[in-house]
Coordinates of C-alpha atoms in Angstrom, one line a residue:
M1 CA -10.6 15.3 80.4
S2 CA -7.9 12.9 80.1
E3 CA -8.6 9.5 78.7
R4 CA -5.8 7.8 80.9
G5 CA -7.4 4.8 82.8
I6 CA -10.5 4.7 80.9
R7 CA -10.6 1.6 79.1
M8 CA -14.0 1.8 77.1
P9 CA -15.9 4.6 75.8
L10 CA -19.6 5.1 76.0
H11 CA -20.1 4.3 72.2
E12 CA -19.3 0.4 73.1
I13 CA -22.9 0.3 74.8
Q14 CA -24.5 2.7 72.3
E15 CA -27.5 0.5 71.9
S16 CA -28.3 0.7 75.7
V17 CA -27.6 4.0 75.8
Q18 CA -29.9 5.1 73.3
Q19 CA -32.7 2.9 74.8
I20 CA -32.5 4.9 78.1
A21 CA -32.5 8.3 76.2
S22 CA -35.5 7.2 74.6
A23 CA -37.2 6.2 77.6
M24 CA -36.2 9.3 79.3
A25 CA -37.6 11.4 76.4
S26 CA -40.8 9.5 76.7
A27 CA -41.3 10.0 80.3
L28 CA -40.4 13.7 80.4
R29 CA -41.5 14.7 77.3
V30 CA -38.4 16.6 76.5
E31 CA -35.4 16.0 74.3
V32 CA -32.5 14.0 75.5
E33 CA -28.9 13.4 74.4
I34 CA -26.0 11.8 76.0
A35 CA -22.3 12.4 75.0
D36 CA -19.3 10.5 76.1
H37 CA -16.0 12.0 77.8
N38 CA -14.8 13.1 74.5
L39 CA -18.1 14.7 73.7
M40 CA -19.2 12.7 71.0
R41 CA -22.9 12.3 70.7
I42 CA -23.8 8.6 71.9
A43 CA -27.6 8.9 72.0
G44 CA -30.2 11.5 71.1
T45 CA -33.9 12.0 70.5
G46 CA -35.7 14.5 68.3
R47 CA -33.8 17.2 66.9
T48 CA -30.6 15.5 68.1
E49 CA -30.9 12.2 66.8
A50 CA -29.6 12.9 63.4
G51 CA -26.3 13.9 65.2
I52 CA -25.6 10.4 66.8
L53 CA -21.8 9.2 66.9
R54 CA -20.8 12.7 65.8
T55 CA -18.8 15.0 67.6
M56 CA -20.3 18.0 69.3
A57 CA -17.6 20.5 68.8
G58 CA -18.6 24.0 69.1
E59 CA -21.7 23.2 70.8
D60 CA -20.5 21.3 73.9
H61 CA -19.3 24.0 76.2
V62 CA -22.0 23.7 78.8
Y63 CA -21.4 19.7 78.8
R64 CA -17.8 20.4 79.0
A65 CA -18.1 22.5 82.2
S66 CA -20.4 19.8 83.6
L67 CA -17.8 17.0 83.0
F68 CA -15.0 19.1 84.5
D69 CA -16.8 20.3 87.5
G70 CA -18.5 17.0 87.9
R71 CA -21.7 18.5 88.9
P72 CA -25.0 19.3 87.0
V73 CA -25.6 22.5 85.4
V74 CA -29.0 24.1 84.8
I75 CA -29.3 26.7 81.8
M76 CA -32.6 28.7 82.1
N77 CA -31.9 30.9 78.9
P78 CA -29.9 29.3 76.6
G79 CA -28.1 31.9 74.2
A80 CA -28.2 34.5 76.8
D81 CA -26.3 32.9 79.8
E82 CA -22.8 33.8 80.0
R83 CA -21.9 30.1 80.2
C84 CA -23.2 29.7 76.6
R85 CA -21.0 32.5 75.2
P86 CA -18.3 30.2 73.8
C87 CA -20.9 28.4 71.9
T88 CA -21.3 29.0 68.2
H89 CA -25.3 29.5 68.8
F90 CA -24.7 32.1 71.5
G91 CA -27.3 34.8 71.0
N92 CA -29.0 32.7 68.4
C93 CA -30.0 29.5 70.2
E94 CA -32.8 27.3 69.2
E95 CA -32.9 25.7 72.7
T96 CA -35.3 27.4 75.3
G97 CA -33.8 25.3 78.4
E98 CA -31.1 22.8 79.3
I99 CA -30.2 20.6 82.3
C100 CA -27.2 18.4 82.2
C101 CA -25.6 16.2 84.7
P102 CA -22.1 13.9 84.5
I103 CA -21.9 10.2 84.3
T104 CA -19.5 9.1 86.8
L105 CA -17.7 5.7 86.9
D106 CA -15.4 4.8 89.7
G107 CA -14.6 8.4 90.4
R108 CA -14.1 9.5 86.7
N109 CA -16.6 11.2 84.6
V110 CA -17.2 9.2 81.5
G111 CA -20.1 11.3 79.9
V112 CA -22.9 13.5 80.4
I113 CA -26.7 13.3 80.1
G114 CA -28.4 16.7 78.6
L115 CA -32.1 17.4 79.0
L116 CA -33.2 19.9 76.3
A117 CA -36.3 22.1 75.6
F118 CA -36.9 23.5 72.0
D119 CA -40.2 25.1 72.9
Q120 CA -42.1 26.9 75.7
E121 CA -44.2 23.8 76.4
Q122 CA -41.1 21.8 76.8
R123 CA -39.6 24.5 78.7
Q124 CA -42.3 24.5 81.3
R125 CA -42.1 20.7 81.8
L126 CA -38.4 21.0 82.1
F127 CA -38.4 23.4 84.9
A128 CA -41.8 22.9 86.4
D129 CA -39.8 20.7 89.5
V130 CA -35.9 21.1 89.0
D131 CA -35.6 19.8 92.5
A132 CA -37.3 16.5 91.5
I133 CA -35.6 16.3 87.9
L134 CA -32.2 16.6 89.3
P135 CA -32.4 13.6 91.4
F136 CA -33.9 11.5 88.4
L137 CA -31.2 12.6 86.2
Q138 CA -28.5 11.5 88.4
K139 CA -30.4 8.0 88.7
M140 CA -30.3 7.8 85.0
A141 CA -26.6 8.7 85.0
E142 CA -25.9 5.6 87.5
L143 CA -28.0 3.6 85.5
I144 CA -25.8 4.2 82.5
A145 CA -22.6 4.0 84.5
S146 CA -24.0 0.6 85.9
K147 CA -24.4 -0.5 82.2
L148 CA -20.8 0.5 81.3
K149 CA -19.6 -1.0 84.4
E150 CA -21.2 -4.4 83.3
H151 CA -20.1 -4.2 79.9
L152 CA -16.5 -3.5 81.0
T153 CA -16.7 -6.6 83.4
Y154 CA -17.8 -8.7 80.6
V155 CA -15.1 -7.6 78.2
E156 CA -12.6 -8.5 81.1
Q157 CA -14.0 -11.9 81.6
Q158 CA -14.0 -12.4 77.7
L159 CA -10.3 -11.2 77.6
T160 CA -9.5 -13.6 80.6
L161 CA -11.2 -16.5 78.8
E162 CA -9.4 -15.7 75.6
K163 CA -6.1 -15.7 77.4
L164 CA -7.1 -18.9 79.1
R165 CA -7.8 -20.6 75.8
I166 CA -4.5 -19.6 74.2
V167 CA -2.6 -20.8 77.1
M168 CA -4.6 -24.1 77.1
D169 CA -4.0 -24.6 73.4
D170 CA -0.4 -24.3 73.7
L171 CA -0.1 -26.9 76.5
D172 CA 1.6 -30.2 75.3
K173 CA -0.8 -31.9 77.0
A174 CA -4.8 -32.5 76.5
M175 CA -7.1 -30.7 78.7
L176 CA -10.7 -31.0 79.3
T177 CA -13.1 -29.3 81.7
V178 CA -16.4 -31.1 82.7
D179 CA -19.3 -29.7 84.6
Q180 CA -21.4 -31.3 87.4
S181 CA -23.5 -33.0 84.8
D182 CA -20.4 -34.5 83.4
R183 CA -20.9 -32.2 80.3
I184 CA -17.5 -31.3 78.5
V185 CA -17.3 -27.6 78.8
Q186 CA -13.9 -26.7 77.3
A187 CA -11.3 -28.8 75.6
N188 CA -8.1 -27.4 74.4
Q189 CA -6.7 -27.9 71.0
R190 CA -4.7 -31.2 71.7
A191 CA -7.8 -32.7 73.4
R192 CA -9.8 -31.9 70.5
H193 CA -7.3 -33.6 68.1
Y194 CA -7.0 -36.5 70.5
L195 CA -10.6 -37.1 70.7
G196 CA -12.0 -35.9 67.3
I197 CA -14.5 -33.4 68.9
A198 CA -15.5 -29.8 68.0
D199 CA -14.8 -26.8 70.4
P200 CA -17.2 -27.2 73.2
S201 CA -17.0 -23.4 73.9
E202 CA -18.6 -22.4 70.7
N203 CA -22.1 -23.8 71.7
D204 CA -23.2 -22.9 75.4
N205 CA -26.1 -25.4 74.8
R206 CA -24.4 -28.2 73.6
R207 CA -25.0 -31.8 74.9
N208 CA -22.2 -34.5 75.3
T209 CA -22.7 -37.2 72.6
E210 CA -23.1 -40.6 73.9
Q211 CA -19.5 -41.6 73.1
E212 CA -18.3 -38.5 75.2
T213 CA -20.5 -39.3 78.0
Q214 CA -18.9 -42.8 78.0
W215 CA -15.4 -41.3 78.1
I216 CA -16.2 -39.3 81.3
Q217 CA -18.0 -42.4 82.8
A218 CA -14.8 -44.7 82.1
I219 CA -12.4 -41.9 83.7
R220 CA -14.5 -41.6 86.8
Q221 CA -14.5 -45.7 87.1
A222 CA -10.8 -45.6 86.5
V223 CA -10.4 -43.4 89.6
D224 CA -12.5 -45.3 91.9
T225 CA -10.1 -48.2 91.2
G226 CA -7.1 -46.6 92.9
V227 CA -4.6 -47.9 90.5
T228 CA -1.7 -45.6 89.8
P229 CA -0.7 -44.3 87.5
Q230 CA -4.1 -43.7 86.5
K231 CA -4.8 -45.1 82.9
V232 CA -8.1 -45.3 81.0
V233 CA -8.9 -47.0 77.4
L234 CA -11.2 -44.7 75.5
H235 CA -13.2 -45.5 72.4
V236 CA -12.4 -42.9 69.8
G237 CA -13.8 -43.3 66.3
N238 CA -13.5 -46.5 65.6
S239 CA -10.5 -47.6 67.7
D240 CA -9.3 -47.7 71.4
K241 CA -6.8 -45.4 72.4
E242 CA -4.9 -45.6 75.9
F243 CA -4.4 -42.5 78.0
L244 CA -2.6 -41.7 81.2
F245 CA -4.9 -39.2 83.0
S246 CA -5.4 -36.8 86.1
I247 CA -8.6 -35.3 87.5
K248 CA -8.8 -32.4 89.9
P249 CA -11.8 -30.5 91.2
I250 CA -12.1 -26.9 90.6
Q251 CA -13.7 -25.4 93.8
L252 CA -15.4 -22.0 94.5
A253 CA -16.4 -21.3 98.4
G254 CA -15.9 -24.9 99.3
T255 CA -18.1 -26.3 96.5
T256 CA -17.0 -28.4 93.5
R257 CA -18.0 -26.6 90.6
E258 CA -16.1 -28.3 87.7
W259 CA -13.3 -30.8 87.0
V260 CA -10.2 -30.5 84.9
I261 CA -8.9 -33.6 83.2
I262 CA -5.5 -34.0 81.7
L263 CA -4.7 -36.7 79.2
D264 CA -1.4 -38.1 77.9
D265 CA -1.5 -40.4 74.8
V266 CA 0.4 -43.4 76.2
H267 CA 1.9 -44.2 72.8
E268 CA 3.5 -40.9 72.6
V269 CA 4.8 -40.8 76.2
V270 CA 6.3 -44.0 75.4
A271 CA 7.8 -42.7 72.1
I272 CA 9.2 -39.6 74.0
A273 CA 10.9 -41.6 76.6
R274 CA 12.5 -43.8 74.2
Q275 CA 13.9 -40.7 72.5
V276 CA 15.0 -38.7 76.0
G277 CA 15.9 -41.8 78.0
G278 CA 18.0 -43.4 75.2
F279 CA 15.9 -46.6 75.0
Q280 CA 15.8 -48.1 71.5
H281 CA 13.8 -50.7 69.5
E282 CA 15.0 -54.3 69.6
D283 CA 16.0 -53.8 66.0
A284 CA 17.6 -50.2 65.4
F285 CA 16.9 -50.5 61.6
S286 CA 13.0 -51.0 62.2
Q287 CA 12.3 -47.3 61.8
I288 CA 13.9 -47.6 58.2
V289 CA 10.7 -48.4 56.2
G290 CA 10.9 -50.3 52.6
T291 CA 11.1 -54.3 51.1
S292 CA 12.6 -53.0 47.8
P293 CA 15.8 -54.8 46.8
A294 CA 17.6 -51.4 46.7
I295 CA 16.9 -50.2 50.2
T296 CA 17.0 -53.9 51.7
Q297 CA 20.6 -54.3 50.4
A298 CA 21.6 -50.9 51.9
I299 CA 20.0 -52.0 55.2
D300 CA 22.0 -55.3 55.0
V301 CA 25.1 -53.8 54.6
A302 CA 24.7 -51.2 57.3
R303 CA 23.5 -53.9 59.8
Q304 CA 26.7 -56.0 58.9
V305 CA 29.0 -53.1 59.7
S306 CA 27.4 -51.5 62.5
T307 CA 29.5 -53.7 65.0
S308 CA 32.7 -52.4 63.8
D309 CA 34.4 -48.8 64.3
S310 CA 35.2 -48.5 60.6
T311 CA 34.5 -45.4 59.0
V312 CA 31.2 -45.5 56.8
L313 CA 30.5 -43.1 54.1
L314 CA 26.8 -42.7 53.1
T315 CA 25.9 -41.5 49.5
G316 CA 22.6 -40.5 47.9
E317 CA 20.5 -37.7 46.9
S318 CA 19.1 -35.3 49.6
G319 CA 16.1 -36.6 51.4
T320 CA 17.1 -40.4 51.0
G321 CA 17.5 -40.7 55.1
K322 CA 21.2 -40.7 55.5
E323 CA 21.1 -39.4 59.1
L324 CA 18.4 -42.2 59.8
F325 CA 20.7 -44.5 58.5
A326 CA 23.6 -43.2 60.7
D327 CA 21.7 -43.1 63.9
A328 CA 20.4 -46.9 63.3
I329 CA 24.2 -47.8 62.7
H330 CA 25.1 -46.0 65.8
Q331 CA 22.3 -47.6 67.8
A332 CA 22.9 -51.3 66.6
G333 CA 26.6 -51.2 67.5
H334 CA 28.7 -51.4 70.7
R335 CA 28.9 -47.7 71.2
K336 CA 25.0 -47.4 71.5
K337 CA 25.4 -46.4 75.1
G338 CA 27.6 -43.4 74.1
P339 CA 26.6 -40.2 72.3
F340 CA 25.4 -39.9 68.8
V341 CA 26.5 -36.3 67.5
S342 CA 25.5 -34.9 64.1
I343 CA 26.4 -31.6 62.4
N344 CA 25.6 -30.5 58.9
C345 CA 29.0 -29.4 57.4
A346 CA 27.3 -27.2 54.7
A347 CA 25.1 -25.4 57.0
I348 CA 27.7 -23.6 58.9
P349 CA 30.3 -21.0 58.0
E350 CA 33.9 -22.4 57.8
Q351 CA 35.5 -20.3 61.0
L352 CA 32.4 -21.5 63.2
L353 CA 32.4 -25.0 61.9
E354 CA 36.1 -25.5 62.8
S355 CA 35.5 -24.2 66.4
E356 CA 32.3 -26.5 66.5
L357 CA 34.2 -29.3 65.6
F358 CA 37.4 -29.1 67.5
G359 CA 36.5 -26.7 70.2
Y360 CA 38.6 -23.5 71.3
E361 CA 40.6 -22.5 74.3
D362 CA 39.9 -19.6 76.6
G363 CA 40.9 -16.3 74.5
A364 CA 41.3 -18.1 71.3
F365 CA 39.4 -15.1 69.4
T366 CA 37.2 -12.2 70.2
G367 CA 34.0 -13.3 72.0
A368 CA 35.4 -16.8 72.8
R369 CA 33.6 -18.3 76.1
K370 CA 35.6 -17.8 79.2
G371 CA 37.4 -21.2 80.0
G372 CA 37.1 -22.2 76.3
K373 CA 34.7 -24.9 74.8
R374 CA 34.7 -28.5 74.1
G375 CA 34.1 -29.3 70.4
L376 CA 31.9 -32.0 68.9
F377 CA 34.7 -34.5 68.6
E378 CA 35.2 -34.4 72.3
A379 CA 31.4 -34.5 72.9
A380 CA 31.0 -37.6 70.7
D381 CA 34.1 -39.4 72.6
K382 CA 33.2 -43.3 73.1
G383 CA 30.3 -42.5 70.5
T384 CA 29.6 -41.7 67.0
L385 CA 30.0 -38.3 65.2
F386 CA 27.9 -38.1 61.9
L387 CA 29.5 -35.5 59.5
D388 CA 26.7 -34.8 57.0
E389 CA 27.3 -33.0 53.7
I390 CA 31.0 -33.8 54.2
G391 CA 31.6 -33.0 50.3
D392 CA 30.9 -29.2 51.3
M393 CA 33.9 -29.1 53.8
S394 CA 36.6 -26.5 53.0
A395 CA 40.0 -27.6 51.9
H396 CA 41.7 -26.1 55.4
L397 CA 39.1 -28.3 57.5
Q398 CA 39.9 -31.2 55.4
V399 CA 43.5 -31.4 56.5
K400 CA 42.5 -31.1 60.0
L401 CA 39.8 -33.9 59.6
L402 CA 42.4 -36.4 57.8
R403 CA 44.8 -35.7 60.8
V404 CA 42.1 -36.8 63.4
L405 CA 41.3 -39.8 61.3
Q406 CA 45.0 -40.7 61.2
E407 CA 46.0 -40.1 64.9
K408 CA 42.9 -40.3 66.8
Q409 CA 43.8 -36.7 68.6
I410 CA 42.4 -33.1 67.9
A411 CA 43.8 -29.9 68.6
R412 CA 41.6 -27.1 70.1
V413 CA 41.3 -23.7 68.0
G414 CA 43.9 -21.5 69.9
G415 CA 45.3 -24.3 72.0
A416 CA 48.9 -24.1 70.8
G417 CA 49.0 -27.7 69.4
R418 CA 48.1 -29.3 72.8
A419 CA 46.6 -32.8 71.5
I420 CA 43.7 -34.1 73.0
S421 CA 42.9 -38.2 72.4
V422 CA 39.3 -38.8 71.2
D423 CA 37.8 -42.1 70.7
V424 CA 35.0 -41.5 67.8
R425 CA 33.6 -43.4 65.0
I426 CA 33.0 -41.4 62.0
I427 CA 30.0 -41.8 59.8
A428 CA 30.2 -39.3 56.9
A429 CA 27.4 -38.6 54.2
T430 CA 27.1 -36.4 51.2
H431 CA 24.8 -36.1 48.3
R432 CA 27.7 -35.0 45.9
N433 CA 30.0 -37.2 43.9
L434 CA 33.2 -37.3 45.7
E435 CA 35.0 -39.0 43.2
Q436 CA 34.3 -36.3 40.8
L437 CA 35.2 -33.5 43.3
V438 CA 38.6 -35.4 43.9
A439 CA 39.2 -35.1 40.1
E440 CA 38.3 -31.6 40.1
G441 CA 40.9 -31.0 42.8
S442 CA 38.1 -29.6 45.4
F443 CA 38.3 -32.7 47.6
R444 CA 41.6 -34.4 49.0
T445 CA 42.3 -37.7 47.6
D446 CA 43.8 -39.0 51.0
L447 CA 40.7 -38.0 52.9
Y448 CA 38.5 -39.5 50.3
Y449 CA 40.2 -42.8 50.9
R450 CA 40.0 -42.5 54.5
L451 CA 36.3 -42.0 54.4
H452 CA 35.5 -44.6 51.5
V453 CA 36.5 -47.4 54.0
I454 CA 32.6 -48.8 53.9
P455 CA 30.7 -47.0 51.1
I456 CA 26.8 -47.5 51.3
H457 CA 24.6 -45.8 48.7
L458 CA 21.1 -45.1 49.7
P459 CA 18.6 -45.4 46.8
S460 CA 16.3 -42.6 45.6
L461 CA 12.6 -43.2 45.7
R462 CA 12.7 -43.5 41.7
E463 CA 15.0 -46.6 42.4
R464 CA 12.6 -48.1 45.0
R465 CA 9.0 -47.2 43.6
E466 CA 7.7 -50.2 45.3
D467 CA 8.2 -48.7 48.5
I468 CA 6.4 -45.3 47.8
L469 CA 2.8 -46.3 48.9
T470 CA 4.4 -48.0 51.9
L471 CA 5.9 -45.1 52.9
A472 CA 3.0 -42.7 51.8
N473 CA 0.6 -45.1 54.1
G474 CA 2.9 -44.7 57.0
F475 CA 3.1 -40.9 56.8
L476 CA -0.7 -41.1 56.6
R477 CA -1.4 -42.8 59.7
A478 CA 1.3 -40.5 61.6
H479 CA -0.2 -37.3 60.4
G480 CA -3.8 -38.4 60.6
E481 CA -3.4 -39.5 64.3
R482 CA -1.5 -36.4 65.2
L483 CA -4.6 -34.2 63.8
G484 CA -7.2 -36.6 65.2
K485 CA -8.4 -37.7 61.5
D486 CA -9.6 -41.1 60.6
L487 CA -8.3 -41.4 57.0
R488 CA -8.3 -44.8 55.5
G489 CA -5.9 -44.4 52.4
F490 CA -5.7 -42.7 49.0
T491 CA -8.0 -43.2 46.1
Q492 CA -6.7 -45.2 43.0
E493 CA -5.9 -42.1 41.0
A494 CA -4.0 -40.6 44.1
Q495 CA -1.8 -43.7 44.6
A496 CA -1.0 -43.5 40.8
M497 CA 0.1 -39.9 41.1
L498 CA 2.2 -41.0 44.1
F499 CA 3.7 -44.2 42.3
H500 CA 4.7 -42.1 39.1
H501 CA 6.1 -38.9 40.4
D502 CA 9.9 -39.0 40.3
W503 CA 10.3 -37.3 44.0
P504 CA 13.4 -35.2 43.5
G505 CA 13.2 -34.4 47.0
N506 CA 12.9 -38.1 47.8
V507 CA 11.5 -39.3 51.2
R508 CA 11.5 -35.8 52.9
E509 CA 9.5 -34.4 50.0
L510 CA 6.9 -37.5 50.1
A511 CA 6.4 -36.8 53.9
N512 CA 5.6 -33.2 53.3
V513 CA 3.3 -33.9 50.5
I514 CA 1.3 -36.4 52.5
E515 CA 1.1 -33.8 55.6
Y516 CA -0.1 -31.3 53.5
A517 CA -2.8 -33.6 51.8
V518 CA -3.8 -34.9 55.4
N519 CA -4.4 -31.2 56.7
L520 CA -6.7 -30.3 53.8
E521 CA -8.5 -33.6 53.3
S522 CA -12.0 -33.7 54.5
T523 CA -13.1 -37.1 53.3
L524 CA -12.0 -40.8 54.5
L525 CA -9.5 -41.0 51.2
I526 CA -6.9 -38.7 50.0
Q527 CA -8.3 -37.2 46.7
P528 CA -5.9 -36.6 43.9
E529 CA -6.4 -32.9 43.9
R530 CA -4.9 -33.0 47.6
I531 CA -1.6 -34.3 46.1
S532 CA 0.5 -31.0 45.7
I533 CA 3.2 -32.2 43.2
P534 CA 4.1 -30.3 40.1
A535 CA 2.8 -31.8 36.7
K536 CA 5.4 -33.7 34.8
K537 CA 6.6 -32.4 31.8
E538 CA 6.3 -34.1 28.6
Q539 CA 9.2 -35.0 26.2
G540 CA 9.3 -32.3 23.2
V541 CA 7.6 -29.6 25.3
G542 CA 9.1 -26.1 24.4
V543 CA 10.6 -23.7 27.1
E544 CA 7.5 -21.5 27.0
E545 CA 5.1 -24.4 27.4
A546 CA 7.3 -26.0 30.3
E547 CA 6.9 -22.8 32.1
A548 CA 3.2 -22.9 31.7
V549 CA 2.6 -26.1 33.3
V550 CA 4.4 -25.1 36.6
P551 CA 1.5 -24.9 39.3
L552 CA 0.8 -21.3 40.0
D553 CA 1.5 -21.9 43.8
E554 CA 5.2 -22.4 42.9
L555 CA 5.4 -19.1 41.6
L556 CA 3.9 -17.3 44.8
N557 CA 6.0 -15.8 47.5
L558 CA 5.9 -17.3 51.0
K559 CA 3.4 -14.7 52.1
D560 CA 1.0 -15.3 49.1
R561 CA 1.3 -19.2 49.8
E562 CA 0.3 -18.5 53.4
R563 CA -2.6 -16.6 52.4
A564 CA -3.6 -19.2 49.7
A565 CA -3.3 -22.1 52.2
I566 CA -5.7 -20.1 54.7
R567 CA -8.2 -19.1 52.1
Q568 CA -8.2 -22.9 50.8
A569 CA -8.6 -24.2 54.5
L570 CA -11.6 -21.8 55.0
K571 CA -13.1 -22.7 51.8
V572 CA -12.8 -26.6 52.7
V573 CA -14.6 -26.2 56.3
S574 CA -17.3 -23.9 54.7
L575 CA -18.2 -26.5 52.2
A576 CA -18.3 -28.9 55.2
N577 CA -20.4 -26.7 57.3
Q578 CA -17.6 -26.9 59.8
S579 CA -16.1 -23.9 62.1
K580 CA -12.8 -21.9 61.7
E581 CA -11.6 -24.2 64.6
D582 CA -11.5 -27.2 62.0
A583 CA -9.6 -24.6 59.6
A584 CA -7.1 -24.2 62.2
R585 CA -6.8 -27.9 62.9
L586 CA -6.2 -28.4 58.9
L587 CA -3.4 -25.9 58.8
G588 CA -2.0 -27.2 62.2
I589 CA -2.1 -24.0 63.9
S590 CA -3.9 -22.6 67.1
R591 CA -7.2 -20.8 66.7
A592 CA -5.8 -17.7 67.9
T593 CA -3.1 -17.6 65.3
L594 CA -5.8 -18.4 62.5
F595 CA -7.5 -15.5 63.5
R596 CA -4.4 -13.2 63.7
K597 CA -3.7 -14.4 60.2
I598 CA -7.0 -14.0 58.8
K599 CA -6.9 -10.2 60.0
E600 CA -3.4 -10.1 58.6
H601 CA -4.4 -11.2 55.0
N602 CA -7.7 -9.2 55.2
L603 CA -9.7 -12.5 54.5
P604 CA -13.4 -12.6 55.1

C-alpha cells in the first residue's frame, strides 16, 4: 500500500492505540495486536506485546490481505489455511484462530486490528459468535481512526499556529491578541520587546499582571475618545511610552471572540519619517556625540565649511564616523534639499566602480542595461557625493576623477567622449596616509591637492577618551530600548575597562561591544564579564605569552562562535529561570530561528 497522502503513521498515537488494544483484550479475553499501514506492530497484548514497534515481516500475510482488500479476514485454522502459506510459520503456527479488520481513515487503509487465539479456550471465545465479533471489531477500528483523525487535526492546528507565530514575529509592528476578558493571549516578538513581557502563549492559564490590565484599559479608553490618529501612553517598567495603535475584532459566526491590537512606537515612527522624508534635526551635527576638545574642533570646522561648495577631505582611522560627518556637512549646507550619495571606493572592483561613478551608454559592454545607466555623479547632481576610502582608488580612475573636479563634467563609459555637466560637491574620506601614498607614487599629486582643500581630521577614541562613557551610555540606551531591557548603566569595573581600552575599531567597535553586552546582561548594570574586548598585552611579553592572552573566542570560526553565543545565552536564561524565548531575545533573533539553530548545533 502506498504511503502517498498519509501524513502521519499510527505510531504517533501509540499510547492511545495500546490502551484500546488492552481494553479489547480484557473484554474479549483473547490476544490483540494492531499494526500500521507499513505492518509495524503498534500495540499488542500477551504474547505479542514484546514485539511492539517492530516490523512483522514474514508474519504479516493475512494482515496484508486485509489491508489490500479493505475487508475483514477470518482464519479458522492458522498454519493450515492456504492464505497462511506464505507465512514463515505455515504448518507450525502457535495460533489457534485469527480475525483481522482494516482501520480506514478518509478512504485509506491506515492499519489493521488482529484478534488472536493461542489455545482452545481463546479459540472458542473468538469464534463463539463471529457475527457479533466482526461489527465490534469494525467499531474499534473506527475508534482508532477517529483518534488518529483528532491527532492529525491537532497537528495541523499546531502547524498553523506555528506558521502564524513565525509570521507575527517577523512583522515590523507590535501585535497583541486579547480575549473577551481582556487577557493577553498572544504577543509577537516586537510587542514583547516593547512591553517587556514573556510569551503569553507558553502558559494557557496565565493571567494579566496589573500593569497589563491597565494597558488594555488605557487602549479601550483611547478608542472611546474618537481622536485620530489613535494614540495611547502606556506605563512600561518605570517610564511612559507613547504608541500609535489600532484595534480590530476577530469574529466567528457573528460573535466577537478576540481583538487584535497593533502598536507603533511613536519615537520610532518619527525617526523613520525623518529618514524617509528627508526631515532633519535643527542641528545637523547633533547626532555626533562628544564634548572632548578633539571632536569639538572637528565639528566646529565641519560646521563652518558646510555652507560652502569646497571639496572636503575627511581623514581618520576606520570607525571614527567619517560618513556621519559627511552627511552632517551636507544637511547643514544649502544643498540639503539635494541628494546625498555615498560609495565605498575600496569595496567595488575597478571596472564596476567606473561604471557606478560615471554611468554607461547602451551597449557599452556585454550585459549593459538597455538604454544605458546614470552614474552616481549624475545621481548626486545639485547635491553631495561622498567618496569613502578614496585612497584605494586605482590610478585610472584617479585621472577621471581629477578631470571631473577640474571641468565639472563627466563622460559615461562607452559614451564616445560626450560630456555631461554635473553640479556636485565632493566630500572624500580615507583612513590611509595620502601624503605617504603620494610620496610612494600610488596616488596622484594633483588629485591630492584638489581633494585637500578643506582637510578635517577625525580623532580616534584614544584621542578622546573623555567621550567613551558618553558614547557607551548612548549605545546602552538605544540597544536596551530596542530589546525591551531596563538597564541603568555600567559597574565601576566595566566603566574602567571601557575607558582604558585602546579601541582600534573606534566608535564602530564600541557600538558592537555594547550591543553584545546588552544582549547578554540579565542584571540592571552591565557587568565586566559582558565587556567582550581582548586583554591588553603588557610590555615585555614574549610572542608565545602574547598569543596565550588572546581570548579563545577570537580563535574560533564563525560557526563555533555562533554555537558558543547560543550556549551562553541558554545558560544565562537557565540561571535566571527564564525561557528559551528570552534567550532568543538576548541573541536578537526570532524564537523559530533559535530552535532551528539549537537543532543545527545539537545543543540541549
